[in-house]
Amino acid sequence: MGIAPPVLPQLYLRRRSFLALRHYSREVIRPHGNQIEGDTRLGTMPARQPVSAPRSSSDERLRKPIHNERLARIICIGAGASGLLLAYKLQRSFENYELTIYEKNDAISGTWYENKYPGCSCDIPAHTYTWSFDPNPNWSSVYAGSDEIHSYFNRFSDKYGLAKYCRMRHEVTKAVWNEDAGTWTVEVVNRGNQEKITQECDILINASGVLNAWKWPDLPGLETYEGKLVHTAAWDTNIDLRDKHVGLIGNGQVEPIRSSGIQVLPAIYPAAKKITTFIRSATWVAPVQGFQQRVFSQEERRNFEDDPDVHLEYRKTLETRMNARFPSFILDTVQQAGMRDAMTHLMKTTLNDETLEKLMIPEYPVGCRRFTPGINYLECVRTEKVEVVYGQVQRITQKGCIGQDGKEYPVDVLICATGFDTSYKPRFPIIGRNGVTLSDAWAIEAESYLGLAAHGFPNYFVFIGPNSPIGNGPVLIAVEAQADYMLKMIDRWQTENIHSFAPKREAVADFVEHTNNFMKRAVWQQECRSWYKKNSVTGRVTAIWPGSTLHYLEAVDQPRYDDWDVKYNGNRFAFLGNGFSRVEVDTTADWAYYLRNEDDSPFMSRGKRRRVFSRSGTIDRSGEEYYYPRFPGTN
């Protein structure tokens, strides 16, 4: 026979609840963050942001329960994919925060809004270019164009109500760290009316993109050209190429979305009368990521939408193949040799021209530069309509280009697919401790902590910073992992008595040393001109993670707090508060939540957790050599 629990007098319960609420829960909770008045789409707002509550002190925390959630004021720079993800994750998990996202453009979606050149698309399968939790069953084709991807992120924003955080046409021009206050002062210009805005925040997050500052080629005489001059990153949608002789400078690849020269050529091929393409160096060109481009049928799209399990299985198949490719980036592996043989055969078969083969098939390992998407590119290059000029352009004339051979090549339109600033230095001053700017700190080499933070810049994060997994496998899941890491650090800042946190100098130095050692056996460190090495041939690899994407997910799963220099507002144990738990303050909570009929608690070891989340033992790949890395000297 069970024993009935004691019955407490209702008066006691009411009085206890009243006292708890009155004395221990006075903070204001904002379930959806602070919403500042103004038109979020047009980006109108007061010139000076309202001053929020003062920072928590030890004495103030002594009057609150343990882990009291103080107000976190967060500014994010950029409303592209990363900025929108941050807003979603904050909204999903946090209370008592203010978030403002400043976006310089007229619309969200970052690079997918900016890049409108012909043929602009993603070079990884569209069904893998979504957030892991928000699939899109209605992609039109295996590889989606920029407009379709822009629409995906617009729908993502609308679905979760993220526009309220965004201030469009607002460009951040300066950010300064205030050591005494433990805050950032951010200066912004409203591009609509040129009004200057100043706002303080506790946490500053840079989501402006890996390569967001495009540049003209550094060639003498560029300003003298009398024809139509256009850069792929600032495409003139009114340009008419019909019956024109078009010059195209650049054939490189930098991001999943910016293999512009090789994407542009087949796209303009039908309209142009003739195309002269200037190729500085050879590059590996093959079907994008090994998956053939095709349009999905209505039946396939309907099947994906009606049966999420079928769609998930297809997504997993694509993602698995991308993750399985990583061993091909390691020197002297079976996979690297096989990839080289396959791509050499494909390029030779497609070009079928000894002269073009010598000019266009590289000597360096496959993957030293990012895989270059080549849908119909090689097929166009071998036709009479396309003229290939190999070597560095020497200068620009009024009529066209002087090639390395000294010959002038007149063209009616000159398209520059010449890339971006690859230094990782921000386009505006970010001034950290001791007045040091991030541009100066990264003047020689960009050295980050795990691709998401920088020494000397407290309470600051960057999405896809130096040595992030930008070319190691699927990229958006790495962005999700970075967002989760940032929020874990913000959670600790919000619930403890922390003034500031920044990665230690020795932690960054050790990470850089490990990365450099790893790169000695990877293809990225080999001799080829690549943006991975700041557009050099033999420089340090600053743009690639030292491992696979799956490796990165485990590396940043839990913060290594001993790598961080943490300063407190007084007593570090002030977060213990008044001796009460937030659970006790919540009269709707279960005050015996820890009791259960079986042990369903999280596993304490990394190994056990990994085996559980990866569903180890459920898949048999014993007969599939493709999936297994074959390193030199291993069985």
Coordinates of C-alpha atoms in Angstrom, one line a residue, residues 127-598:
H127 CA 19.4 18.8 -50.9
T128 CA 22.6 19.1 -48.8
Y129 CA 22.6 22.9 -48.9
T130 CA 19.9 23.3 -46.2
W131 CA 20.0 23.5 -42.5
S132 CA 20.0 19.9 -41.1
F133 CA 16.6 20.5 -39.4
D134 CA 14.9 22.4 -42.2
P135 CA 14.9 20.4 -45.5
N136 CA 13.5 21.6 -48.7
P137 CA 11.8 18.8 -50.8
N138 CA 11.1 21.1 -53.7
W139 CA 14.5 21.9 -55.2
S140 CA 14.1 22.0 -58.9
S141 CA 17.4 20.3 -59.8
V142 CA 20.4 18.6 -58.3
Y143 CA 22.3 21.9 -58.2
A144 CA 20.2 25.0 -57.5
G145 CA 20.7 28.5 -58.8
S146 CA 21.3 31.5 -56.7
D147 CA 17.7 32.8 -57.0
E148 CA 16.3 29.5 -55.7
I149 CA 18.7 29.4 -52.8
H150 CA 17.9 33.0 -52.0
S151 CA 14.2 32.0 -51.8
Y152 CA 15.1 29.1 -49.5
F153 CA 16.6 31.4 -46.9
N154 CA 13.8 33.9 -47.3
R155 CA 11.3 31.2 -46.5
F156 CA 13.4 30.1 -43.5
S157 CA 13.3 33.7 -42.2
D158 CA 9.6 34.0 -42.8
K159 CA 8.8 30.6 -41.3
Y160 CA 10.5 31.5 -37.9
G161 CA 9.8 35.2 -37.9
L162 CA 13.4 36.4 -38.0
A163 CA 12.9 39.6 -39.9
K164 CA 12.1 41.4 -36.7
Y165 CA 15.8 41.2 -35.7
C166 CA 17.1 42.6 -39.0
R167 CA 17.9 46.2 -39.9
M168 CA 18.3 46.3 -43.7
R169 CA 20.5 48.9 -45.4
H170 CA 22.5 49.4 -42.2
E171 CA 26.3 49.1 -42.6
V172 CA 28.6 48.6 -39.6
T173 CA 31.5 51.0 -40.0
K174 CA 33.4 50.5 -36.7
A175 CA 33.4 48.4 -33.5
V176 CA 35.4 49.2 -30.4
W177 CA 35.9 47.1 -27.3
N178 CA 35.4 48.9 -23.9
E179 CA 37.6 47.0 -21.4
D180 CA 36.2 48.7 -18.3
A181 CA 32.5 48.1 -19.2
G182 CA 33.0 44.8 -20.9
T183 CA 31.0 45.9 -23.9
W184 CA 31.4 46.7 -27.6
T185 CA 30.5 50.1 -29.0
V186 CA 29.3 49.6 -32.6
E187 CA 29.0 52.4 -35.2
V188 CA 26.5 52.0 -38.0
V189 CA 25.4 54.0 -41.0
N190 CA 21.9 53.9 -42.3
R191 CA 22.5 53.6 -46.1
G192 CA 19.0 55.0 -46.8
N193 CA 19.5 58.4 -45.2
Q194 CA 23.2 58.4 -44.1
E195 CA 22.2 58.7 -40.5
K196 CA 24.9 57.5 -38.0
I197 CA 23.9 55.2 -35.2
T198 CA 25.8 54.1 -32.1
Q199 CA 24.8 51.1 -30.1
E200 CA 26.4 49.1 -27.3
C201 CA 26.3 45.3 -27.0
D202 CA 27.7 42.6 -24.7
I203 CA 28.4 40.1 -27.5
L204 CA 29.5 41.0 -31.1
I205 CA 29.2 38.3 -33.8
N206 CA 30.6 38.8 -37.3
A207 CA 28.5 36.9 -39.9
S208 CA 29.5 39.0 -42.9
G209 CA 30.8 36.1 -44.8
V210 CA 34.1 34.4 -45.8
L211 CA 34.8 36.4 -48.9
N212 CA 32.5 39.4 -49.1
A213 CA 34.8 42.1 -50.4
W214 CA 35.2 41.6 -54.2
K215 CA 38.0 43.3 -56.1
W216 CA 39.0 44.3 -59.6
P217 CA 42.1 42.6 -61.0
D218 CA 45.3 44.4 -60.1
L219 CA 46.2 45.2 -63.8
P220 CA 47.6 48.4 -65.2
G221 CA 45.3 50.2 -67.6
L222 CA 42.1 48.9 -66.3
E223 CA 40.6 52.4 -66.1
T224 CA 41.4 53.0 -69.8
Y225 CA 39.3 50.3 -71.2
E226 CA 36.5 51.8 -73.4
G227 CA 34.2 48.8 -73.7
K228 CA 31.8 47.4 -71.1
L229 CA 33.6 46.4 -67.9
V230 CA 31.8 44.2 -65.4
H231 CA 32.7 42.1 -62.3
T232 CA 30.8 38.9 -61.7
A233 CA 30.2 39.9 -58.0
A234 CA 28.6 43.2 -59.1
W235 CA 26.8 41.9 -62.2
D236 CA 24.9 44.4 -64.4
T237 CA 21.7 42.5 -65.1
N238 CA 21.0 44.9 -68.0
I239 CA 24.1 43.9 -70.0
D240 CA 23.4 42.6 -73.5
L241 CA 26.0 40.1 -74.8
R242 CA 24.3 39.2 -78.0
D243 CA 26.7 39.3 -81.0
K244 CA 29.5 40.6 -78.7
H245 CA 33.1 39.5 -78.5
V246 CA 33.4 38.8 -74.8
G247 CA 36.7 38.6 -72.8
L248 CA 36.7 36.6 -69.6
I249 CA 39.5 37.0 -67.0
G250 CA 39.6 34.3 -64.3
N251 CA 38.8 30.6 -64.0
G252 CA 39.3 30.0 -60.3
Q253 CA 37.1 28.7 -57.5
V254 CA 36.8 30.1 -54.0
E255 CA 33.6 29.2 -52.3
P256 CA 30.7 26.7 -53.0
I257 CA 29.0 29.6 -54.7
R258 CA 31.8 31.5 -56.4
S259 CA 33.3 29.5 -59.1
S260 CA 32.2 32.4 -61.2
G261 CA 34.5 32.3 -64.3
I262 CA 33.8 28.6 -65.0
Q263 CA 30.1 29.1 -64.3
V264 CA 29.8 32.2 -66.5
L265 CA 31.4 30.9 -69.7
P266 CA 28.8 28.2 -70.5
A267 CA 26.0 30.5 -69.4
I268 CA 26.9 33.3 -71.8
Y269 CA 28.0 30.9 -74.6
P270 CA 24.7 30.9 -76.5
A271 CA 24.5 34.7 -76.6
A272 CA 28.1 35.8 -77.3
K273 CA 29.5 35.9 -80.8
K274 CA 32.9 34.9 -79.5
I275 CA 34.5 34.4 -76.1
T276 CA 38.2 34.9 -75.3
T277 CA 39.0 33.3 -71.9
F278 CA 42.2 34.3 -70.1
I279 CA 43.4 31.4 -67.9
R280 CA 46.3 32.2 -65.6
S281 CA 46.8 28.6 -64.4
A282 CA 45.4 25.1 -64.9
T283 CA 42.6 23.9 -62.6
W284 CA 40.8 20.6 -62.1
V285 CA 37.4 20.7 -63.8
A286 CA 34.9 17.9 -63.4
P287 CA 31.2 17.2 -62.8
V288 CA 30.3 19.2 -59.6
Q289 CA 31.0 17.1 -56.5
G290 CA 30.7 14.0 -58.7
F291 CA 26.9 14.3 -59.0
Q292 CA 25.4 14.9 -62.5
Q293 CA 23.2 17.9 -62.9
R294 CA 19.5 17.1 -63.8
V295 CA 16.1 18.4 -63.2
F296 CA 13.9 16.6 -60.6
S297 CA 10.6 15.4 -62.0
Q298 CA 7.3 16.5 -60.4
E299 CA 6.8 12.9 -59.2
E300 CA 10.2 12.9 -57.4
R301 CA 9.5 16.3 -55.7
R302 CA 6.0 15.1 -54.7
N303 CA 7.5 11.9 -53.3
F304 CA 10.0 13.9 -51.2
E305 CA 7.3 16.2 -49.9
D306 CA 4.8 13.4 -49.1
D307 CA 7.2 11.0 -47.5
P308 CA 9.8 12.8 -45.3
D309 CA 11.5 9.5 -44.5
V310 CA 12.3 8.9 -48.2
H311 CA 13.5 12.5 -48.5
L312 CA 15.7 12.0 -45.4
E313 CA 17.2 8.8 -46.8
Y314 CA 18.1 10.6 -50.0
R315 CA 19.7 13.5 -48.1
K316 CA 21.7 11.1 -46.0
T317 CA 23.0 9.3 -49.1
L318 CA 24.2 12.6 -50.6
E319 CA 25.7 13.8 -47.3
T320 CA 27.4 10.4 -46.7
R321 CA 29.1 10.5 -50.1
M322 CA 30.4 14.0 -49.4
N323 CA 31.7 13.0 -46.0
A324 CA 33.3 9.9 -47.5
R325 CA 35.4 12.0 -49.9
F326 CA 37.7 13.5 -47.2
P327 CA 40.5 10.8 -47.5
S328 CA 41.1 12.0 -51.1
F329 CA 42.5 15.2 -49.6
I330 CA 45.3 13.3 -47.9
L331 CA 48.5 12.8 -49.8
D332 CA 49.4 9.3 -51.0
T333 CA 46.1 7.7 -50.2
V334 CA 44.3 5.3 -52.4
Q335 CA 41.5 7.8 -52.7
Q336 CA 43.7 10.7 -53.8
A337 CA 45.3 8.5 -56.5
G338 CA 41.9 7.3 -57.7
M339 CA 40.5 10.8 -57.8
R340 CA 43.4 12.1 -59.9
D341 CA 43.1 9.2 -62.3
A342 CA 39.4 9.7 -62.7
M343 CA 39.5 13.4 -63.2
T344 CA 42.5 13.2 -65.6
H345 CA 40.6 10.7 -67.7
L346 CA 37.4 12.8 -67.7
M347 CA 39.2 16.0 -68.7
K348 CA 41.1 14.3 -71.5
T349 CA 38.1 12.5 -72.8
T350 CA 36.0 15.7 -72.8
L351 CA 38.7 18.1 -74.2
N352 CA 40.0 15.6 -76.8
D353 CA 42.7 18.1 -77.8
E354 CA 46.4 17.7 -76.8
T355 CA 47.1 21.4 -76.7
L356 CA 44.1 22.2 -74.4
E357 CA 45.0 19.2 -72.3
K358 CA 48.6 20.5 -71.7
L359 CA 47.2 24.0 -70.8
M360 CA 44.3 23.0 -68.6
I361 CA 45.1 19.7 -66.7
P362 CA 47.2 20.6 -63.6
E363 CA 50.3 19.0 -62.2
Y364 CA 49.3 19.6 -58.6
P365 CA 47.1 17.1 -56.6
V366 CA 43.3 17.1 -57.0
G367 CA 41.9 19.3 -54.2
C368 CA 44.9 21.6 -53.8
R369 CA 42.5 24.2 -55.1
R370 CA 38.8 23.8 -54.5
F371 CA 37.0 21.4 -56.9
T372 CA 35.9 23.6 -59.8
P373 CA 32.3 23.0 -61.0
G374 CA 32.4 22.4 -64.7
I375 CA 28.9 21.8 -66.1
N376 CA 29.4 22.1 -69.9
Y377 CA 32.5 24.2 -69.4
L378 CA 35.0 21.9 -71.0
E379 CA 32.5 21.2 -73.8
C380 CA 32.3 24.9 -74.6
V381 CA 36.1 25.5 -74.3
R382 CA 36.9 23.0 -77.1
T383 CA 34.7 24.7 -79.7
E384 CA 35.8 27.3 -82.3
K385 CA 33.7 29.9 -80.6
V386 CA 35.9 30.0 -77.5
E387 CA 39.6 31.1 -77.6
V388 CA 41.8 30.1 -74.7
V389 CA 44.7 32.4 -73.9
Y390 CA 47.0 30.9 -71.3
G391 CA 49.1 32.9 -68.9
Q392 CA 48.9 36.1 -66.8
V393 CA 47.2 39.1 -68.4
Q394 CA 49.9 41.8 -68.6
R395 CA 47.8 44.9 -68.9
I396 CA 44.5 46.3 -70.1
T397 CA 44.2 48.6 -73.1
Q398 CA 41.5 50.8 -74.5
K399 CA 40.4 47.9 -76.7
G400 CA 41.1 44.8 -74.6
C401 CA 43.9 42.8 -73.0
I402 CA 47.6 42.2 -73.6
G403 CA 48.3 38.6 -72.9
Q404 CA 51.5 37.0 -71.6
D405 CA 52.5 36.4 -75.2
G406 CA 52.5 40.2 -75.8
K407 CA 49.6 40.0 -78.2
E408 CA 46.6 42.3 -77.9
Y409 CA 43.2 40.7 -77.7
P410 CA 40.4 43.2 -78.5
V411 CA 37.0 42.5 -76.9
D412 CA 33.6 44.4 -76.8
V413 CA 32.9 43.3 -73.2
L414 CA 35.4 42.4 -70.5
I415 CA 34.1 40.2 -67.6
C416 CA 36.3 40.0 -64.5
A417 CA 35.8 36.8 -62.5
T418 CA 38.9 37.7 -60.4
G419 CA 37.8 37.0 -56.9
F420 CA 37.8 38.6 -53.5
D421 CA 40.0 39.8 -50.7
T422 CA 41.2 36.5 -49.1
S423 CA 42.9 38.0 -46.1
Y424 CA 40.0 37.5 -43.7
K425 CA 40.6 41.1 -42.6
P426 CA 37.2 42.9 -42.0
R427 CA 36.2 45.7 -44.2
F428 CA 35.8 48.1 -41.2
P429 CA 37.9 48.6 -38.1
I430 CA 37.2 46.1 -35.3
I431 CA 39.3 47.4 -32.3
G432 CA 40.0 45.0 -29.5
R433 CA 42.1 45.1 -26.4
N434 CA 45.0 47.7 -26.2
G435 CA 43.7 49.5 -29.3
V436 CA 44.7 46.7 -31.7
T437 CA 42.6 46.3 -34.8
L438 CA 41.7 42.9 -36.1
S439 CA 43.2 43.9 -39.5
D440 CA 46.5 44.6 -37.8
A441 CA 46.4 41.4 -35.7
W442 CA 45.8 39.4 -38.9
A443 CA 48.0 41.5 -41.2
I444 CA 50.6 38.8 -41.7
E445 CA 48.5 35.6 -41.1
A446 CA 44.9 35.2 -40.0
E447 CA 45.2 33.1 -36.9
S448 CA 41.9 32.1 -35.2
Y449 CA 40.8 29.9 -32.4
L450 CA 39.0 26.9 -33.9
G451 CA 37.8 29.0 -36.8
L452 CA 35.4 31.1 -34.7
A453 CA 37.3 33.5 -32.3
A454 CA 40.4 35.7 -32.1
H455 CA 42.9 36.4 -29.3
G456 CA 42.7 39.9 -28.0
F457 CA 39.0 40.4 -29.0
P458 CA 36.8 39.5 -26.1
N459 CA 33.1 38.6 -26.4
Y460 CA 33.6 38.4 -30.2
F461 CA 32.9 35.5 -32.6
V462 CA 33.1 35.1 -36.3
F463 CA 31.3 32.6 -38.5
I464 CA 33.6 30.6 -40.9
G465 CA 36.7 32.3 -39.7
P466 CA 40.3 31.3 -40.5
N467 CA 40.8 27.5 -40.6
S468 CA 37.1 26.6 -40.6
P469 CA 36.0 23.6 -42.6
I470 CA 35.1 25.5 -45.8
G471 CA 36.3 22.8 -48.2
N472 CA 36.4 19.7 -46.1
G473 CA 32.9 18.4 -46.8
P474 CA 29.4 19.7 -46.1
V475 CA 29.6 23.3 -44.9
L476 CA 26.3 24.3 -43.5
I477 CA 26.4 21.7 -40.7
A478 CA 29.7 23.3 -39.7
V479 CA 28.0 26.6 -39.5
E480 CA 25.4 25.0 -37.2
A481 CA 28.2 23.6 -35.0
Q482 CA 29.8 27.1 -34.8
A483 CA 26.5 28.7 -33.8
D484 CA 25.9 26.1 -31.1
Y485 CA 29.4 26.7 -29.7
M486 CA 28.8 30.5 -29.6
L487 CA 25.5 30.0 -27.8
K488 CA 27.1 27.7 -25.2
M489 CA 29.6 30.5 -24.5
I490 CA 26.9 33.1 -24.4
D491 CA 24.8 30.9 -22.1
R492 CA 27.7 30.8 -19.6
W493 CA 28.2 34.5 -19.9
Q494 CA 24.5 35.1 -19.3
T495 CA 24.2 32.8 -16.3
E496 CA 27.5 33.4 -14.5
N497 CA 29.2 36.6 -13.3
I498 CA 31.4 36.9 -16.3
H499 CA 32.8 40.2 -17.6
S500 CA 34.5 39.0 -20.7
F501 CA 36.0 35.9 -22.4
A502 CA 38.7 35.6 -25.1
P503 CA 40.8 32.8 -26.3
K504 CA 44.3 32.6 -24.7
R505 CA 47.3 33.5 -26.9
E506 CA 48.8 30.1 -26.2
A507 CA 45.6 28.3 -27.2
V508 CA 45.6 30.0 -30.6
A509 CA 49.3 29.3 -31.0
D510 CA 48.9 25.6 -30.3
F511 CA 45.9 25.4 -32.6
V512 CA 47.9 27.0 -35.4
E513 CA 50.9 24.8 -34.8
H514 CA 48.7 21.7 -35.0
T515 CA 47.1 22.9 -38.1
N516 CA 50.4 23.6 -39.8
N517 CA 51.7 20.1 -38.9
F518 CA 48.5 18.5 -40.3
M519 CA 48.7 20.3 -43.6
K520 CA 52.1 18.8 -44.4
R521 CA 50.3 15.6 -45.3
A522 CA 47.3 17.2 -47.0
V523 CA 46.8 18.3 -50.6
W524 CA 46.0 21.9 -49.7
Q525 CA 49.7 22.7 -48.7
Q526 CA 51.0 21.6 -52.1
E527 CA 52.2 24.1 -54.7
C528 CA 49.2 25.7 -56.4
R529 CA 47.8 29.2 -56.3
S530 CA 44.8 29.0 -54.0
W531 CA 42.6 31.3 -51.9
Y532 CA 43.1 28.7 -49.2
K533 CA 46.6 30.1 -48.9
K534 CA 45.7 33.8 -49.3
N535 CA 46.0 33.5 -53.1
S536 CA 49.6 32.4 -52.8
V537 CA 51.4 29.3 -54.2
T538 CA 53.4 28.2 -51.2
G539 CA 51.9 30.1 -48.2
R540 CA 50.3 28.9 -45.1
V541 CA 46.9 27.3 -45.4
T542 CA 44.6 29.7 -43.5
A543 CA 41.2 28.7 -44.9
I544 CA 40.9 25.0 -44.2
W545 CA 40.2 23.0 -41.0
P546 CA 42.8 20.3 -40.2
G547 CA 40.4 17.4 -40.5
S548 CA 37.1 16.3 -41.9
T549 CA 33.7 18.0 -41.3
L550 CA 32.7 15.2 -39.0
H551 CA 36.0 15.7 -37.2
Y552 CA 35.1 19.4 -36.7
L553 CA 31.7 18.6 -35.3
E554 CA 33.3 16.6 -32.5
A555 CA 36.1 19.2 -32.0
V556 CA 33.7 22.0 -31.2
D557 CA 30.9 20.0 -29.6
Q558 CA 31.9 21.2 -26.1
P559 CA 33.9 24.4 -25.3
R560 CA 37.3 23.8 -23.8
Y561 CA 37.0 26.5 -21.1
D562 CA 40.6 26.2 -20.1
D563 CA 41.5 27.7 -23.5
W564 CA 39.7 30.9 -22.6
D565 CA 40.8 33.9 -20.6
V566 CA 37.7 34.6 -18.5
K567 CA 37.3 37.7 -16.4
Y568 CA 34.6 38.1 -13.8
N569 CA 32.6 41.0 -12.4
G570 CA 33.9 40.6 -8.9
N571 CA 33.5 37.2 -7.2
R572 CA 33.4 34.3 -9.7
F573 CA 31.0 32.5 -7.4
A574 CA 28.4 35.3 -7.3
F575 CA 26.3 33.3 -9.8
L576 CA 25.4 31.0 -6.8
G577 CA 23.1 33.9 -5.8
N578 CA 20.7 33.7 -2.9
G579 CA 20.8 30.0 -2.3
F580 CA 17.7 29.2 -4.3
S581 CA 17.3 27.4 -7.6
R582 CA 15.3 28.9 -10.5
V583 CA 13.3 25.7 -10.3
E584 CA 12.0 26.7 -6.9
V585 CA 11.0 30.1 -8.2
D586 CA 8.9 28.5 -10.9
T587 CA 5.7 27.5 -9.2
T588 CA 4.7 25.5 -12.4
A589 CA 7.8 23.3 -12.3
D590 CA 8.4 19.8 -11.1
W591 CA 10.4 20.1 -7.9
A592 CA 11.4 16.5 -8.0
Y593 CA 12.3 16.3 -11.6
Y594 CA 15.3 14.1 -11.0
L595 CA 13.3 11.1 -9.9
R596 CA 12.5 8.5 -12.6
N597 CA 11.9 4.8 -13.1
E598 CA 15.0 4.1 -15.1

